[in-house]
Short mmCIF file of C-alpha atoms in Angstrom, two decimals:
data_model
loop_
_atom_site.label_atom_id
_atom_site.label_comp_id
_atom_site.label_asym_id
_atom_site.label_seq_id
_atom_site.Cartn_x
_atom_site.Cartn_y
_atom_site.Cartn_z
CA MET A 1 -191.34 -169.02 -5.36
CA ARG A 2 -190.10 -172.46 -6.28
CA MET A 3 -186.51 -173.18 -5.44
CA LYS A 4 -183.72 -174.57 -7.53
CA THR A 5 -183.84 -178.25 -6.71
CA ARG A 6 -181.73 -181.30 -7.32
CA THR A 7 -183.05 -184.57 -8.70
CA LEU A 8 -180.79 -186.38 -6.30
CA PHE A 9 -183.11 -185.49 -3.42
CA LEU A 10 -186.44 -186.52 -4.79
CA SER A 11 -187.94 -189.96 -5.01
CA LEU A 12 -185.78 -191.30 -7.81
CA GLY A 13 -184.46 -193.75 -5.24
CA ILE A 14 -181.01 -194.22 -3.86
CA ALA A 15 -180.22 -196.82 -6.50
CA LEU A 16 -180.37 -194.10 -9.16
CA LEU A 17 -178.08 -191.70 -7.36
CA THR A 18 -174.93 -190.81 -9.23
CA ALA A 19 -171.66 -189.74 -7.71
CA SER A 20 -173.05 -186.23 -7.55
CA CYS A 21 -173.11 -186.75 -3.83
CA GLY A 22 -169.49 -187.26 -4.09
CA GLY A 23 -165.78 -158.66 -26.67
CA GLY A 24 -167.54 -157.33 -29.62
CA SER A 25 -170.60 -155.37 -30.53
CA THR A 26 -172.46 -153.75 -27.67
CA THR A 27 -175.49 -152.75 -29.69
CA SER A 28 -178.51 -154.98 -29.26
CA GLN A 29 -180.44 -156.10 -32.32
CA PRO A 30 -184.23 -156.32 -32.54
CA ALA A 31 -185.52 -159.78 -31.69
CA SER A 32 -188.23 -160.49 -34.20
CA ASP A 33 -188.80 -162.67 -37.24
CA ALA A 34 -188.54 -159.60 -39.44
CA ALA A 35 -185.57 -158.42 -37.47
CA ALA A 36 -183.10 -155.71 -38.21
CA ASP A 37 -180.58 -155.37 -41.00
CA THR A 38 -178.53 -158.56 -40.93
CA THR A 39 -175.52 -156.73 -42.34
CA ALA A 40 -175.05 -155.31 -38.83
CA LYS A 41 -174.77 -158.80 -37.41
CA THR A 42 -171.37 -159.66 -35.97
CA ALA A 43 -169.71 -162.71 -37.48
CA CYS A 44 -167.35 -163.12 -34.54
CA THR A 45 -167.31 -166.63 -33.08
CA ASN A 46 -165.45 -165.64 -29.94
CA PHE A 47 -168.25 -165.59 -27.37
CA LYS A 48 -166.53 -164.52 -24.17
CA LEU A 49 -167.48 -165.47 -20.64
CA GLY A 50 -165.93 -164.68 -17.30
CA THR A 51 -167.94 -164.57 -14.09
CA GLY A 52 -171.71 -164.28 -14.33
CA VAL A 53 -174.96 -164.97 -12.51
CA ASN A 54 -178.16 -166.88 -13.22
CA VAL A 55 -181.24 -164.65 -13.30
CA SER A 56 -183.50 -167.41 -12.08
CA HIS A 57 -187.09 -167.91 -10.89
CA TRP A 58 -188.43 -165.32 -13.32
CA LEU A 59 -188.98 -166.84 -16.77
CA SER A 60 -188.36 -170.23 -15.20
CA GLN A 61 -189.50 -172.10 -12.07
CA SER A 62 -192.09 -169.46 -11.24
CA ASP A 63 -195.88 -169.20 -11.35
CA SER A 64 -195.76 -165.39 -11.50
CA ARG A 65 -197.40 -163.82 -14.52
CA GLY A 66 -198.60 -160.40 -15.64
CA GLU A 67 -197.61 -157.33 -13.67
CA GLU A 68 -196.09 -159.38 -10.85
CA ARG A 69 -193.68 -161.09 -13.24
CA ALA A 70 -192.92 -157.88 -15.13
CA ASN A 71 -191.97 -156.10 -11.91
CA GLN A 72 -190.00 -158.99 -10.46
CA ILE A 73 -186.93 -158.36 -12.65
CA THR A 74 -186.38 -154.97 -14.28
CA LYS A 75 -183.63 -152.96 -15.94
CA LYS A 76 -182.48 -151.91 -12.48
CA ASP A 77 -181.51 -155.51 -11.76
CA PHE A 78 -179.36 -155.80 -14.88
CA ASP A 79 -177.77 -152.43 -14.12
CA SER A 80 -176.97 -153.74 -10.64
CA ILE A 81 -175.51 -157.01 -11.94
CA ALA A 82 -173.18 -155.07 -14.23
CA ALA A 83 -172.28 -152.56 -11.52
CA MET A 84 -171.19 -155.38 -9.22
CA GLY A 85 -168.75 -156.50 -11.91
CA PHE A 86 -170.38 -159.57 -13.46
CA ASP A 87 -169.81 -159.88 -17.19
CA HIS A 88 -172.63 -162.16 -18.28
CA VAL A 89 -176.08 -163.45 -17.42
CA ARG A 90 -177.42 -166.97 -17.78
CA LEU A 91 -181.17 -166.61 -18.31
CA PRO A 92 -183.23 -169.75 -17.63
CA ILE A 93 -186.50 -169.96 -19.58
CA ASP A 94 -189.23 -172.63 -19.45
CA GLU A 95 -191.37 -173.91 -22.29
CA VAL A 96 -194.55 -173.42 -20.25
CA GLN A 97 -193.72 -169.73 -19.83
CA MET A 98 -192.79 -169.16 -23.46
CA TYR A 99 -195.34 -171.32 -25.33
CA ASP A 100 -198.78 -172.79 -24.95
CA GLU A 101 -199.33 -176.50 -25.58
CA ASN A 102 -199.77 -175.87 -29.32
CA MET A 103 -196.43 -174.07 -29.61
CA ASN A 104 -198.00 -170.63 -29.87
CA ARG A 105 -195.81 -167.99 -28.31
CA HIS A 106 -196.75 -166.25 -25.08
CA GLU A 107 -195.87 -162.82 -26.42
CA GLU A 108 -195.59 -161.21 -22.98
CA ALA A 109 -192.87 -163.68 -21.99
CA PHE A 110 -191.02 -163.13 -25.26
CA ALA A 111 -191.16 -159.37 -24.66
CA LEU A 112 -189.64 -159.88 -21.21
CA MET A 113 -186.91 -162.07 -22.67
CA LYS A 114 -186.16 -159.37 -25.24
CA ASN A 115 -185.97 -156.79 -22.46
CA ALA A 116 -183.53 -158.98 -20.56
CA ILE A 117 -181.31 -159.38 -23.61
CA ASP A 118 -181.35 -155.69 -24.43
CA TRP A 119 -180.65 -154.67 -20.81
CA THR A 120 -177.77 -157.14 -20.71
CA LEU A 121 -176.17 -155.87 -23.91
CA GLU A 122 -176.72 -152.23 -22.97
CA ASN A 123 -174.66 -152.96 -19.85
CA ASN A 124 -171.87 -154.47 -21.98
CA MET A 125 -172.53 -157.97 -20.64
CA ASN A 126 -173.15 -161.14 -22.62
CA ILE A 127 -176.09 -163.49 -22.21
CA ILE A 128 -176.90 -167.20 -22.42
CA ILE A 129 -180.46 -168.23 -23.20
CA ASP A 130 -180.84 -171.44 -21.21
CA LEU A 131 -183.79 -173.68 -22.06
CA HIS A 132 -184.27 -174.80 -18.49
CA ILE A 133 -187.46 -176.87 -18.40
CA ILE A 134 -189.69 -178.25 -21.15
CA ARG A 135 -193.02 -180.02 -20.81
CA SER A 136 -191.42 -183.38 -21.58
CA PHE A 137 -188.42 -182.92 -19.30
CA HIS A 138 -187.84 -181.45 -15.84
CA PHE A 139 -184.55 -182.15 -14.09
CA ASN A 140 -186.44 -182.83 -10.83
CA ALA A 141 -189.27 -184.93 -12.19
CA ARG A 142 -190.28 -188.11 -10.41
CA PRO A 143 -189.73 -191.47 -12.10
CA GLY A 144 -192.03 -191.87 -15.08
CA GLU A 145 -192.92 -188.18 -15.41
CA ASN A 146 -190.34 -187.29 -18.07
CA THR A 147 -191.25 -188.35 -21.60
CA LEU A 148 -188.53 -186.72 -23.71
CA PHE A 149 -186.69 -189.97 -24.35
CA GLN A 150 -189.73 -192.25 -24.20
CA LYS A 151 -192.63 -190.66 -26.08
CA PRO A 152 -192.51 -190.46 -29.88
CA GLY A 153 -192.37 -186.91 -31.19
CA GLU A 154 -191.00 -185.23 -28.07
CA LYS A 155 -187.44 -184.92 -29.39
CA GLU A 156 -188.80 -183.40 -32.58
CA LYS A 157 -190.81 -180.93 -30.50
CA LEU A 158 -187.65 -179.87 -28.66
CA ILE A 159 -185.96 -179.28 -32.00
CA ALA A 160 -189.00 -177.23 -33.09
CA ILE A 161 -188.81 -175.13 -29.93
CA TRP A 162 -185.23 -174.25 -30.73
CA LYS A 163 -186.13 -173.48 -34.35
CA ASP A 164 -188.68 -170.96 -33.13
CA LEU A 165 -186.36 -169.51 -30.51
CA GLN A 166 -183.75 -169.10 -33.24
CA SER A 167 -186.17 -167.14 -35.39
CA PHE A 168 -186.53 -164.69 -32.50
CA LEU A 169 -182.89 -164.56 -31.42
CA LYS A 170 -180.86 -165.06 -34.60
CA ASP A 171 -180.11 -161.40 -35.27
CA TYR A 172 -178.37 -160.76 -31.98
CA PRO A 173 -174.58 -160.74 -32.42
CA ASN A 174 -172.86 -164.10 -32.20
CA ASP A 175 -170.31 -162.73 -29.77
CA ARG A 176 -172.97 -161.45 -27.37
CA LEU A 177 -175.63 -164.16 -27.10
CA ALA A 178 -175.36 -167.95 -26.84
CA TYR A 179 -177.82 -170.85 -26.66
CA GLU A 180 -177.88 -173.57 -24.00
CA LEU A 181 -179.71 -176.60 -25.37
CA LEU A 182 -181.33 -178.09 -22.24
CA ASN A 183 -180.62 -177.77 -18.55
CA GLU A 184 -179.43 -180.80 -16.57
CA ALA A 185 -180.67 -183.45 -18.95
CA ILE A 186 -181.17 -187.02 -17.73
CA ALA A 187 -181.29 -189.66 -20.46
CA PRO A 188 -181.55 -193.45 -20.18
CA SER A 189 -178.02 -193.65 -21.57
CA HIS A 190 -175.18 -191.26 -22.31
CA GLU A 191 -175.33 -192.15 -25.99
CA GLU A 192 -179.02 -191.22 -26.24
CA LEU A 193 -178.29 -187.74 -24.91
CA ASN A 194 -175.26 -187.37 -27.18
CA GLU A 195 -177.43 -188.28 -30.17
CA LEU A 196 -180.15 -185.80 -29.22
CA GLU A 197 -177.67 -182.99 -28.66
CA ALA A 198 -176.03 -183.76 -32.01
CA ARG A 199 -179.44 -183.45 -33.70
CA LEU A 200 -180.11 -180.13 -31.96
CA ILE A 201 -176.70 -178.77 -32.91
CA ALA A 202 -177.14 -179.86 -36.54
CA SER A 203 -180.57 -178.22 -36.68
CA ILE A 204 -179.25 -174.93 -35.29
CA ARG A 205 -176.25 -175.02 -37.63
CA GLU A 206 -178.53 -175.08 -40.68
CA THR A 207 -179.07 -171.34 -40.23
CA GLU A 208 -176.55 -170.29 -37.57
CA PRO A 209 -173.15 -171.87 -38.25
CA GLU A 210 -171.31 -169.50 -35.91
CA ARG A 211 -173.68 -169.23 -32.95
CA THR A 212 -172.11 -170.43 -29.70
CA ILE A 213 -173.98 -173.42 -28.28
CA ILE A 214 -173.53 -174.65 -24.71
CA VAL A 215 -173.70 -178.41 -24.21
CA GLY A 216 -173.79 -180.51 -21.04
CA SER A 217 -173.42 -184.18 -20.20
CA ASN A 218 -175.93 -186.70 -18.89
CA TRP A 219 -177.20 -186.81 -15.31
CA GLN A 220 -177.57 -183.10 -14.68
CA GLN A 221 -174.37 -181.87 -16.32
CA SER A 222 -172.38 -183.76 -13.74
CA VAL A 223 -168.59 -183.80 -13.60
CA GLU A 224 -168.90 -187.56 -13.12
CA THR A 225 -170.50 -188.04 -16.55
CA ILE A 226 -168.73 -185.43 -18.66
CA GLN A 227 -166.20 -188.06 -19.71
CA TYR A 228 -169.00 -189.64 -21.77
CA LEU A 229 -169.98 -186.42 -23.54
CA LYS A 230 -169.46 -186.43 -27.30
CA VAL A 231 -169.83 -183.37 -29.53
CA PRO A 232 -169.10 -182.71 -33.23
CA GLU A 233 -165.32 -182.58 -33.52
CA ASN A 234 -165.21 -179.93 -36.24
CA ASP A 235 -167.44 -177.43 -34.41
CA LYS A 236 -165.40 -174.89 -32.46
CA ASN A 237 -168.41 -172.75 -31.56
CA LEU A 238 -169.35 -175.00 -28.66
CA ILE A 239 -168.82 -174.63 -24.91
CA LEU A 240 -168.84 -177.64 -22.59
CA SER A 241 -170.82 -177.04 -19.41
CA PHE A 242 -170.92 -178.68 -16.00
CA HIS A 243 -172.69 -177.87 -12.72
CA TYR A 244 -171.08 -178.27 -9.31
CA TYR A 245 -172.70 -178.52 -5.88
CA ASN A 246 -170.44 -180.95 -4.01
CA PRO A 247 -170.37 -181.79 -1.15
CA ILE A 248 -174.14 -181.77 -1.36
CA LEU A 249 -174.63 -182.15 2.41
CA VAL A 250 -172.88 -178.80 2.79
CA THR A 251 -174.17 -176.85 -0.22
CA HIS A 252 -177.78 -177.87 0.46
CA TYR A 253 -177.71 -177.97 4.26
CA ARG A 254 -181.31 -178.06 5.56
CA ALA A 255 -182.67 -177.11 2.15
CA HIS A 256 -186.37 -177.78 2.51
CA TRP A 257 -186.76 -179.51 -0.86
CA THR A 258 -184.14 -182.17 -0.13
CA VAL A 259 -183.86 -185.53 1.61
CA GLN A 260 -181.51 -183.95 4.12
CA LYS A 261 -183.94 -181.20 5.13
CA LYS A 262 -184.53 -182.56 8.65
CA TYR A 263 -180.88 -182.90 9.58
CA ASP A 264 -180.08 -179.83 11.69
CA GLY A 265 -176.91 -181.05 13.38
CA LYS A 266 -173.40 -179.76 12.86
CA ILE A 267 -172.07 -179.52 9.33
CA GLN A 268 -168.54 -178.66 8.31
CA TYR A 269 -166.30 -177.91 5.37
CA PRO A 270 -163.50 -178.78 4.80
CA GLY A 271 -163.43 -182.29 6.20
CA LEU A 272 -166.08 -184.91 6.78
CA ALA A 273 -169.39 -183.08 6.39
CA ILE A 274 -171.04 -184.82 9.37
CA GLU A 275 -168.77 -186.28 12.06
CA ASP A 276 -171.42 -187.35 14.57
CA THR A 277 -173.45 -189.96 12.73
CA SER A 278 -175.41 -191.25 15.73
CA PHE A 279 -178.61 -189.98 14.08
CA TYR A 280 -178.18 -192.65 11.40
CA ALA A 281 -179.89 -195.14 13.72
CA SER A 282 -183.23 -193.36 13.31
CA LEU A 283 -183.18 -193.12 9.51
CA PRO A 284 -185.19 -195.27 7.11
CA ALA A 285 -183.08 -197.46 4.85
CA ASP A 286 -183.19 -195.30 1.71
CA THR A 287 -182.36 -192.09 3.59
CA LEU A 288 -179.58 -193.86 5.49
CA ALA A 289 -178.05 -195.02 2.22
CA TYR A 290 -178.19 -191.46 0.92
CA PHE A 291 -176.37 -190.01 3.93
CA ARG A 292 -173.76 -192.75 3.93
CA ARG A 293 -173.08 -192.17 0.26
CA CYS A 294 -172.87 -188.40 0.49
CA ASN A 295 -171.08 -187.98 3.82
CA GLN A 296 -167.53 -187.85 2.52
CA ASN A 297 -164.35 -185.91 3.20
CA TYR A 298 -164.08 -182.81 1.02
CA ASP A 299 -161.51 -180.08 0.66
CA ILE A 300 -160.14 -177.98 -2.18
CA ASN A 301 -158.02 -180.86 -3.47
CA VAL A 302 -160.97 -183.28 -3.61
CA MET A 303 -163.10 -180.72 -5.42
CA GLU A 304 -160.33 -180.00 -7.90
CA GLN A 305 -159.91 -183.72 -8.62
CA GLU A 306 -163.66 -184.02 -9.25
CA ILE A 307 -163.58 -181.12 -11.71
CA LEU A 308 -160.48 -182.30 -13.61
CA PRO A 309 -162.49 -184.59 -15.96
CA ALA A 310 -164.35 -181.52 -17.24
CA ILE A 311 -161.06 -179.74 -17.84
CA LYS A 312 -159.68 -182.78 -19.66
CA LYS A 313 -162.78 -183.04 -21.83
CA GLY A 314 -162.35 -179.42 -22.85
CA GLU A 315 -158.71 -180.07 -23.72
CA GLU A 316 -159.73 -183.13 -25.74
CA TYR A 317 -161.98 -181.05 -27.98
CA GLY A 318 -160.10 -177.76 -27.75
CA LEU A 319 -163.20 -176.08 -26.31
CA GLN A 320 -164.01 -173.76 -23.43
CA VAL A 321 -165.25 -175.36 -20.22
CA TYR A 322 -167.94 -173.53 -18.25
CA CYS A 323 -169.48 -174.07 -14.83
CA GLY A 324 -173.02 -172.85 -15.41
CA GLU A 325 -174.23 -173.39 -11.84
CA PHE A 326 -172.67 -173.61 -8.40
CA GLY A 327 -173.50 -172.26 -4.96
CA VAL A 328 -174.41 -172.84 -1.31
CA PHE A 329 -177.93 -172.51 0.10
CA PRO A 330 -177.36 -169.79 2.72
CA GLU A 331 -180.39 -169.91 4.98
CA TYR A 332 -179.07 -172.17 7.76
CA ILE A 333 -175.39 -172.87 7.19
CA ASP A 334 -172.91 -170.79 9.17
CA LYS A 335 -171.18 -168.05 7.23
CA GLU A 336 -167.63 -169.24 7.91
CA THR A 337 -168.28 -172.69 6.45
CA ARG A 338 -170.07 -171.23 3.45
CA MET A 339 -167.30 -168.73 2.72
CA LYS A 340 -164.60 -171.42 2.94
CA TRP A 341 -166.41 -173.39 0.26
CA TYR A 342 -166.79 -170.34 -1.99
CA ARG A 343 -163.14 -169.38 -1.61
CA ASP A 344 -162.04 -172.88 -2.55
CA ILE A 345 -164.30 -173.28 -5.58
CA THR A 346 -163.37 -169.86 -6.96
CA THR A 347 -159.68 -170.66 -6.42
CA ILE A 348 -160.14 -173.77 -8.58
CA PHE A 349 -161.95 -171.77 -11.25
CA LYS A 350 -159.18 -169.19 -11.40
CA LYS A 351 -156.39 -171.78 -11.42
CA HIS A 352 -157.90 -173.60 -14.39
CA ASN A 353 -159.45 -170.60 -16.20
CA ILE A 354 -162.97 -171.97 -15.80
CA ASN A 355 -165.61 -169.39 -16.64
CA ASN A 356 -168.66 -169.65 -14.42
CA ALA A 357 -172.10 -168.38 -13.42
CA HIS A 358 -173.25 -168.42 -9.81
CA TRP A 359 -176.65 -169.85 -8.95
CA CYS A 360 -178.18 -167.35 -8.62
CA TYR A 361 -178.84 -163.58 -8.56
CA LYS A 362 -181.62 -162.97 -6.06
CA GLY A 363 -183.41 -166.29 -5.77
CA ASP A 364 -182.62 -169.01 -3.26
CA PHE A 365 -178.80 -168.61 -3.44
CA PRO A 366 -178.64 -164.79 -3.76
CA VAL A 367 -175.70 -162.47 -4.31
CA VAL A 368 -177.76 -159.52 -3.07
CA ASN A 369 -179.50 -158.56 0.15
CA THR A 370 -183.26 -158.07 0.34
CA ASP A 371 -182.80 -154.37 -0.46
CA GLY A 372 -180.90 -155.25 -3.64
CA SER A 373 -177.47 -154.26 -2.37
CA PRO A 374 -174.57 -156.71 -2.84
CA ASN A 375 -174.10 -159.20 -0.03
CA ASP A 376 -170.73 -160.73 0.86
CA LEU A 377 -170.54 -163.05 -2.17
CA PRO A 378 -169.68 -160.76 -5.11
CA ALA A 379 -166.38 -159.78 -3.49
CA ILE A 380 -165.34 -163.46 -3.43
CA LEU A 381 -166.82 -164.44 -6.78
CA LEU A 382 -165.25 -161.49 -8.59
CA GLU A 383 -161.89 -161.39 -6.81
CA LYS A 384 -159.09 -161.37 -9.37
#
């Protein structure tokens, strides 16, 4: 299974690194073009979020198909998510799973998405359909591989994808299901992303004026770039999203897909992530620059200060702010350090009323054990 990865750790080059181192209806509606009686559709614009999880590596970032994919996530999983106390699911989906290259639907994938929505609503949870990866954009692509902002017609194709998704999803209640335009977008400039998101919002609003749409800023929905995010000022059915994984040396300690994968020395939080930097002498120049940039002092106050721009942006527009991803890769880091980070980030969320979704459910940053039982995270994530 492919892991959730961060563009910061691939071969984009150190020069490109950003400071990222630093209630309503509970009845599901049929999801089809000839869908159910629209008079039953809820007109409520108050899409509510609290604490949720990402159901990842299923309809996104996975090569599984057929019976293997169908059995990977089932109703039992959604029942379990609700039983633990989570109130919503963020469901990543990829273009390659949902459509062929001619924009024909893969009906099996659409059926699984419908199941996920129905199981979510049956459990009185809400759901976000997150367009995670498209053929013209992957948040971890190498330089030159993404064509969304370079190749003519790709932006129009993204708009067409959302038009088709809308035709499938439009009859679900507005207060139960939301759309997330594109995960962790990276555009040549902030303005180019703002313009594309404005086009997507306008296209969706042609037929769904009250659907909640989740929007993120440039460079992977970073708190460092959210100050540059611009959205339509008269649209109150938007939620502003950011992702948070700082300090990256801690949250991705020894993660095998990262630049830092070979560092197996001591790591700590709070404080300076790596105190003994004698290993710097053996590093190539680009890796050395990465470690020097990312090895900073972090504690709850530093994290709160980094997140404040997102809070201020929400206040500027009078919109909800949402952390759609956060977490610590658990495989190698000691439990005490990991739990300190989780306690601090959830304290910040509660202090500032930031709704959030943990990355993830049972993928690479799980909230369950291998037998499906809750691990030690839900108690912290859901503590009131």
